[in-house]
Amino acid sequence: MTTQSTPTHPQNVGSENVANSDALERCPIMPTYGPPSVQFMKGEGSYLYDHTGKRYVDWLAGIAVTSLGHSHPAIAEAISEQANTLLHVSNLFATEHQVPIAMMLDSMIGDGEPAGGQVFYANSGAEANEAALKLARRYGGHGRHVVVTALESFHGRTLSTLAATGQPSKWEAFQPLPEGFRHVPWADLDELERVLDETVAAVFLEPVQGEGGVNPATIEYFRGVRKLCDERDILFMVDEVQAGLGRTGKWFGFQHFLEGDDRPDVITMAKALGNGMPIGACWAKADAAAAFSPGDHATTFGGQPMATSAARATLETMLAIDAPTMAAEKTELFKTALLAIDGVDSIRGLGLLMAAELVGVDARKVAARCLQEGLVLNGVTDTALRMTPAITIDASVIEEGAQILAGVIAAVREEG
Ligand SMILES: *Cc1c(COP(=O)(O)O)cnc(C)c1O
């Protein structure tokens, strides 16, 4: 056996060397994400610090994950206490935080009143969605298993959530995908109605298409979907993985479009639920949840004590600070700061899940340059930047980021 040279991971070589092809060739990490450009070591509130100590304004929050900011003391304390108490036992047994979290989520979904649903815990957004997709099949029964989703949607990267994702370019390399998915144009009720035959078990939509370019639904669309589903006993399932938990100015994105008991049958969430700890959840109205019986679905880690301790502290903190109201206030500050920048044409989105449409510059180039200049955000299309900052971001940090962005847009425009 020949002795191999020790592989060098980009994380060990510092950001200057990350683009070095020799270092990448020996990287032990699979090439699914492309070469990382920065290695972050530390986060505090809405600031990040790289391995050289350089500080960055964070307008991305891990793509809508650390909604309470980095290193939040309540979550850090909950995690460290749990680490010294009980890490894991398996879902054959009850653990401390599952029921309190489910009750908090149920009352957020009911806008302060119990909504009467039940929760399944998962480890990620895709897994929360897998639970919803399996529930739809169990609810519909054999022969009535089709799930209808929207074009440009994003529901995850596992095989079935990829099949649900309405982006054909992402499917090609992985054919054949699981069958039973139908895709319709976004926000088009007529096209949706046309495909709702007797094989359809559920319609599954995001309240704001996040990865698809930040496209919010409308009252007319969601009410129309609710009605079409009610008439046919089809489940209306909403993917709140990115929009959920206060970010949009309401606890859940669908609450901008549906009122009172007129809510979705199934709601999935993940990203912000553990403020960075991996946890997902699938909530369903009790009559839909009743389609599952013991043995139908399970996960080893889903809902385990460590993740749920973080989720409990996250939700308790969000309730204590009234996160939706705070998000709505910060949204106004962002809009004012962004629209004052030369080159920002318009803002769209729902609350702090927003995109800025640029004119005369390549948005992905702007995002890359912002990172160099110490501002973290995302180029979500060729012409739009996506911002998903912490709900707790300070006004001064919004201002600081806006100044960096204004400088970068001006510089990139100058270069032509
Ligand atoms: C991020 C995301 C997912 C996938 O979540 P993972 O935790 O990455 O599996 C699913 N749906 C939406 C809307 C998302 O934004």
Tab-separated table of N, CA and C in Angstrom, residues 67-145:
chain	number	residue	atom	x	y	z
A	67	SER	N	-32.228	33.403	13.136
A	67	SER	CA	-33.135	34.561	13.178
A	67	SER	C	-32.956	35.398	14.429
A	68	LEU	N	-32.389	34.815	15.489
A	68	LEU	CA	-32.167	35.580	16.723
A	68	LEU	C	-30.713	36.044	16.813
A	69	GLY	N	-29.984	35.933	15.727
A	69	GLY	CA	-28.575	36.348	15.710
A	69	GLY	C	-27.669	35.213	16.165
A	70	HIS	N	-26.368	35.394	15.893
A	70	HIS	CA	-25.386	34.373	16.264
A	70	HIS	C	-25.113	34.413	17.763
A	71	SER	N	-24.806	33.255	18.319
A	71	SER	CA	-24.422	33.116	19.731
A	71	SER	C	-25.440	33.733	20.685
A	72	HIS	N	-26.714	33.539	20.392
A	72	HIS	CA	-27.726	34.092	21.315
A	72	HIS	C	-27.593	33.421	22.686
A	73	PRO	N	-27.493	34.218	23.761
A	73	PRO	CA	-27.211	33.616	25.075
A	73	PRO	C	-28.268	32.605	25.539
A	74	ALA	N	-29.542	32.857	25.257
A	74	ALA	CA	-30.583	31.923	25.727
A	74	ALA	C	-30.429	30.555	25.059
A	75	ILE	N	-30.065	30.567	23.786
A	75	ILE	CA	-29.933	29.292	23.070
A	75	ILE	C	-28.631	28.609	23.472
A	76	ALA	N	-27.562	29.388	23.593
A	76	ALA	CA	-26.277	28.819	24.020
A	76	ALA	C	-26.427	28.154	25.387
A	77	GLU	N	-27.157	28.817	26.273
A	77	GLU	CA	-27.335	28.265	27.618
A	77	GLU	C	-28.170	26.989	27.587
A	78	ALA	N	-29.255	27.012	26.806
A	78	ALA	CA	-30.119	25.826	26.721
A	78	ALA	C	-29.341	24.629	26.177
A	79	ILE	N	-28.548	24.864	25.142
A	79	ILE	CA	-27.784	23.768	24.535
A	79	ILE	C	-26.749	23.220	25.520
A	80	SER	N	-26.036	24.131	26.190
A	80	SER	CA	-24.968	23.621	27.061
A	80	SER	C	-25.554	22.914	28.280
A	81	GLU	N	-26.687	23.415	28.772
A	81	GLU	CA	-27.328	22.728	29.897
A	81	GLU	C	-27.803	21.330	29.463
A	82	GLN	N	-28.398	21.280	28.256
A	82	GLN	CA	-28.889	19.989	27.769
A	82	GLN	C	-27.735	19.014	27.541
A	83	ALA	N	-26.616	19.543	27.072
A	83	ALA	CA	-25.448	18.681	26.817
A	83	ALA	C	-24.963	18.020	28.096
A	84	ASN	N	-25.215	18.669	29.208
A	84	ASN	CA	-24.799	18.110	30.497
A	84	ASN	C	-25.919	17.347	31.199
A	85	THR	N	-27.069	17.201	30.510
A	85	THR	CA	-28.221	16.555	31.146
A	85	THR	C	-28.606	15.248	30.451
A	86	LEU	N	-28.927	15.350	29.152
A	86	LEU	CA	-29.325	14.170	28.385
A	86	LEU	C	-29.199	14.498	26.903
A	87	LEU	N	-28.414	13.702	26.188
A	87	LEU	CA	-28.223	13.977	24.758
A	87	LEU	C	-29.232	13.259	23.890
A	88	HIS	N	-29.473	11.992	24.189
A	88	HIS	CA	-30.271	11.208	23.264
A	88	HIS	C	-30.800	9.940	23.924
A	89	VAL	N	-32.050	9.569	23.599
A	89	VAL	CA	-32.556	8.274	24.093
A	89	VAL	C	-33.280	7.439	23.044
A	90	SER	N	-33.735	8.038	21.934
A	90	SER	CA	-34.556	7.392	20.888
A	90	SER	C	-36.025	7.741	21.096
A	91	ASN	N	-36.745	7.701	19.975
A	91	ASN	CA	-38.173	8.054	20.016
A	91	ASN	C	-39.053	6.927	20.545
A	92	LEU	N	-38.428	5.891	21.098
A	92	LEU	CA	-39.211	4.887	21.826
A	92	LEU	C	-39.684	5.477	23.149
A	93	PHE	N	-39.071	6.620	23.524
A	93	PHE	CA	-39.381	7.240	24.822
A	93	PHE	C	-39.714	8.718	24.638
A	94	ALA	N	-40.430	9.252	25.617
A	94	ALA	CA	-40.717	10.693	25.593
A	94	ALA	C	-39.511	11.448	26.132
A	95	THR	N	-39.305	12.681	25.646
A	95	THR	CA	-38.290	13.547	26.246
A	95	THR	C	-38.934	14.895	26.562
A	96	GLU	N	-38.169	15.709	27.272
A	96	GLU	CA	-38.705	16.873	27.962
A	96	GLU	C	-39.344	17.968	27.091
A	97	HIS	N	-38.728	18.267	25.932
A	97	HIS	CA	-39.115	19.493	25.227
A	97	HIS	C	-40.125	19.306	24.102
A	98	GLN	N	-40.367	18.063	23.689
A	98	GLN	CA	-41.190	17.865	22.486
A	98	GLN	C	-42.603	18.436	22.621
A	99	VAL	N	-43.246	18.166	23.741
A	99	VAL	CA	-44.633	18.616	23.898
A	99	VAL	C	-44.730	20.145	24.035
A	100	PRO	N	-43.900	20.775	24.884
A	100	PRO	CA	-43.971	22.245	24.962
A	100	PRO	C	-43.732	22.932	23.612
A	101	ILE	N	-42.795	22.428	22.814
A	101	ILE	CA	-42.554	23.053	21.506
A	101	ILE	C	-43.769	22.869	20.606
A	102	ALA	N	-44.321	21.656	20.589
A	102	ALA	CA	-45.484	21.392	19.736
A	102	ALA	C	-46.632	22.315	20.109
A	103	MET	N	-46.790	22.568	21.422
A	103	MET	CA	-47.882	23.451	21.856
A	103	MET	C	-47.617	24.905	21.455
A	104	MET	N	-46.361	25.334	21.558
A	104	MET	CA	-46.043	26.699	21.121
A	104	MET	C	-46.284	26.852	19.623
A	105	LEU	N	-45.828	25.865	18.850
A	105	LEU	CA	-46.012	25.948	17.391
A	105	LEU	C	-47.495	25.966	17.040
A	106	ASP	N	-48.255	25.111	17.721
A	106	ASP	CA	-49.687	25.022	17.434
A	106	ASP	C	-50.374	26.360	17.702
A	107	SER	N	-49.954	27.040	18.758
A	107	SER	CA	-50.611	28.315	19.050
A	107	SER	C	-50.082	29.440	18.145
A	108	MET	N	-48.835	29.334	17.678
A	108	MET	CA	-48.370	30.303	16.664
A	108	MET	C	-49.164	30.125	15.367
A	109	ILE	N	-49.399	28.865	14.999
A	109	ILE	CA	-50.166	28.586	13.780
A	109	ILE	C	-51.601	29.078	13.937
A	110	GLY	N	-52.143	28.988	15.167
A	110	GLY	CA	-53.494	29.470	15.442
A	110	GLY	C	-53.511	30.958	15.782
A	111	ASP	N	-52.387	31.646	15.590
A	111	ASP	CA	-52.277	33.088	15.855
A	111	ASP	C	-52.696	33.427	17.293
A	112	GLY	N	-52.197	32.626	18.242
A	112	GLY	CA	-52.473	32.888	19.650
A	112	GLY	C	-53.465	31.925	20.273
A	113	GLU	N	-54.259	31.257	19.441
A	113	GLU	CA	-55.215	30.258	19.928
A	113	GLU	C	-54.733	28.874	19.477
A	114	PRO	N	-55.037	27.821	20.261
A	114	PRO	CA	-54.653	26.485	19.789
A	114	PRO	C	-55.277	26.198	18.412
A	115	ALA	N	-54.465	25.680	17.495
A	115	ALA	CA	-54.971	25.371	16.153
A	115	ALA	C	-55.445	23.920	16.071
A	116	GLY	N	-55.138	23.131	17.090
A	116	GLY	CA	-55.645	21.761	17.147
A	116	GLY	C	-54.894	20.786	16.250
A	117	GLY	N	-53.609	21.036	16.033
A	117	GLY	CA	-52.841	20.127	15.181
A	117	GLY	C	-51.837	19.308	15.964
A	118	GLN	N	-51.093	18.481	15.256
A	118	GLN	CA	-50.061	17.642	15.857
A	118	GLN	C	-48.765	17.775	15.077
A	119	VAL	N	-47.643	17.485	15.744
A	119	VAL	CA	-46.328	17.744	15.165
A	119	VAL	C	-45.498	16.466	15.055
A	120	PHE	N	-44.781	16.324	13.942
A	120	PHE	CA	-43.746	15.300	13.787
A	120	PHE	C	-42.414	16.025	13.683
A	121	TYR	N	-41.405	15.607	14.449
A	121	TYR	CA	-40.094	16.256	14.399
A	121	TYR	C	-39.148	15.559	13.431
A	122	ALA	N	-38.423	16.384	12.673
A	122	ALA	CA	-37.436	15.893	11.720
A	122	ALA	C	-36.120	16.627	11.981
A	123	ASN	N	-35.143	16.409	11.112
A	123	ASN	CA	-33.819	17.005	11.318
A	123	ASN	C	-33.491	18.130	10.351
A	124	SER	N	-34.374	18.381	9.399
A	124	SER	CA	-34.066	19.357	8.351
A	124	SER	C	-35.348	19.721	7.634
A	125	GLY	N	-35.224	20.682	6.719
A	125	GLY	CA	-36.379	21.080	5.923
A	125	GLY	C	-36.821	19.964	4.996
A	126	ALA	N	-35.855	19.358	4.313
A	126	ALA	CA	-36.209	18.281	3.385
A	126	ALA	C	-36.905	17.139	4.123
A	127	GLU	N	-36.430	16.825	5.314
A	127	GLU	CA	-37.054	15.730	6.073
A	127	GLU	C	-38.437	16.095	6.598
A	128	ALA	N	-38.626	17.362	6.960
A	128	ALA	CA	-39.972	17.803	7.356
A	128	ALA	C	-40.900	17.649	6.157
A	129	ASN	N	-40.383	17.979	4.968
A	129	ASN	CA	-41.192	17.851	3.757
A	129	ASN	C	-41.435	16.393	3.376
A	130	GLU	N	-40.450	15.535	3.590
A	130	GLU	CA	-40.655	14.093	3.357
A	130	GLU	C	-41.819	13.585	4.205
A	131	ALA	N	-41.854	14.044	5.452
A	131	ALA	CA	-42.948	13.620	6.342
A	131	ALA	C	-44.285	14.077	5.758
A	132	ALA	N	-44.326	15.327	5.259
A	132	ALA	CA	-45.571	15.855	4.678
A	132	ALA	C	-45.965	15.053	3.437
A	133	LEU	N	-44.972	14.709	2.607
A	133	LEU	CA	-45.268	13.973	1.366
A	133	LEU	C	-45.768	12.562	1.683
A	134	LYS	N	-45.172	11.924	2.674
A	134	LYS	CA	-45.652	10.592	3.068
A	134	LYS	C	-47.037	10.678	3.689
A	135	LEU	N	-47.272	11.746	4.472
A	135	LEU	CA	-48.599	11.923	5.075
A	135	LEU	C	-49.652	12.102	3.977
A	136	ALA	N	-49.303	12.860	2.940
A	136	ALA	CA	-50.245	13.075	1.831
A	136	ALA	C	-50.608	11.742	1.180
A	137	ARG	N	-49.623	10.883	0.983
A	137	ARG	CA	-49.905	9.582	0.359
A	137	ARG	C	-50.775	8.714	1.260
A	138	ARG	N	-50.502	8.758	2.549
A	138	ARG	CA	-51.273	7.953	3.506
A	138	ARG	C	-52.710	8.476	3.584
A	139	TYR	N	-52.844	9.808	3.523
A	139	TYR	CA	-54.162	10.440	3.597
A	139	TYR	C	-54.967	10.145	2.330
A	140	GLY	N	-54.303	10.245	1.191
A	140	GLY	CA	-55.003	10.037	-0.079
A	140	GLY	C	-55.346	8.566	-0.314
A	141	GLY	N	-54.443	7.689	0.084
A	141	GLY	CA	-54.642	6.250	-0.146
A	141	GLY	C	-54.129	5.863	-1.523
A	142	HIS	N	-54.037	4.541	-1.777
A	142	HIS	CA	-53.509	4.059	-3.053
A	142	HIS	C	-54.328	4.595	-4.220
A	143	GLY	N	-53.627	5.045	-5.252
A	143	GLY	CA	-54.313	5.576	-6.434
A	143	GLY	C	-54.585	7.071	-6.324
A	144	ARG	N	-54.431	7.600	-5.114
A	144	ARG	CA	-54.645	9.039	-4.938
A	144	ARG	C	-53.418	9.584	-4.209
A	145	HIS	N	-52.323	9.610	-4.948
A	145	HIS	CA	-51.030	9.884	-4.314
A	145	HIS	C	-50.304	11.087	-4.893
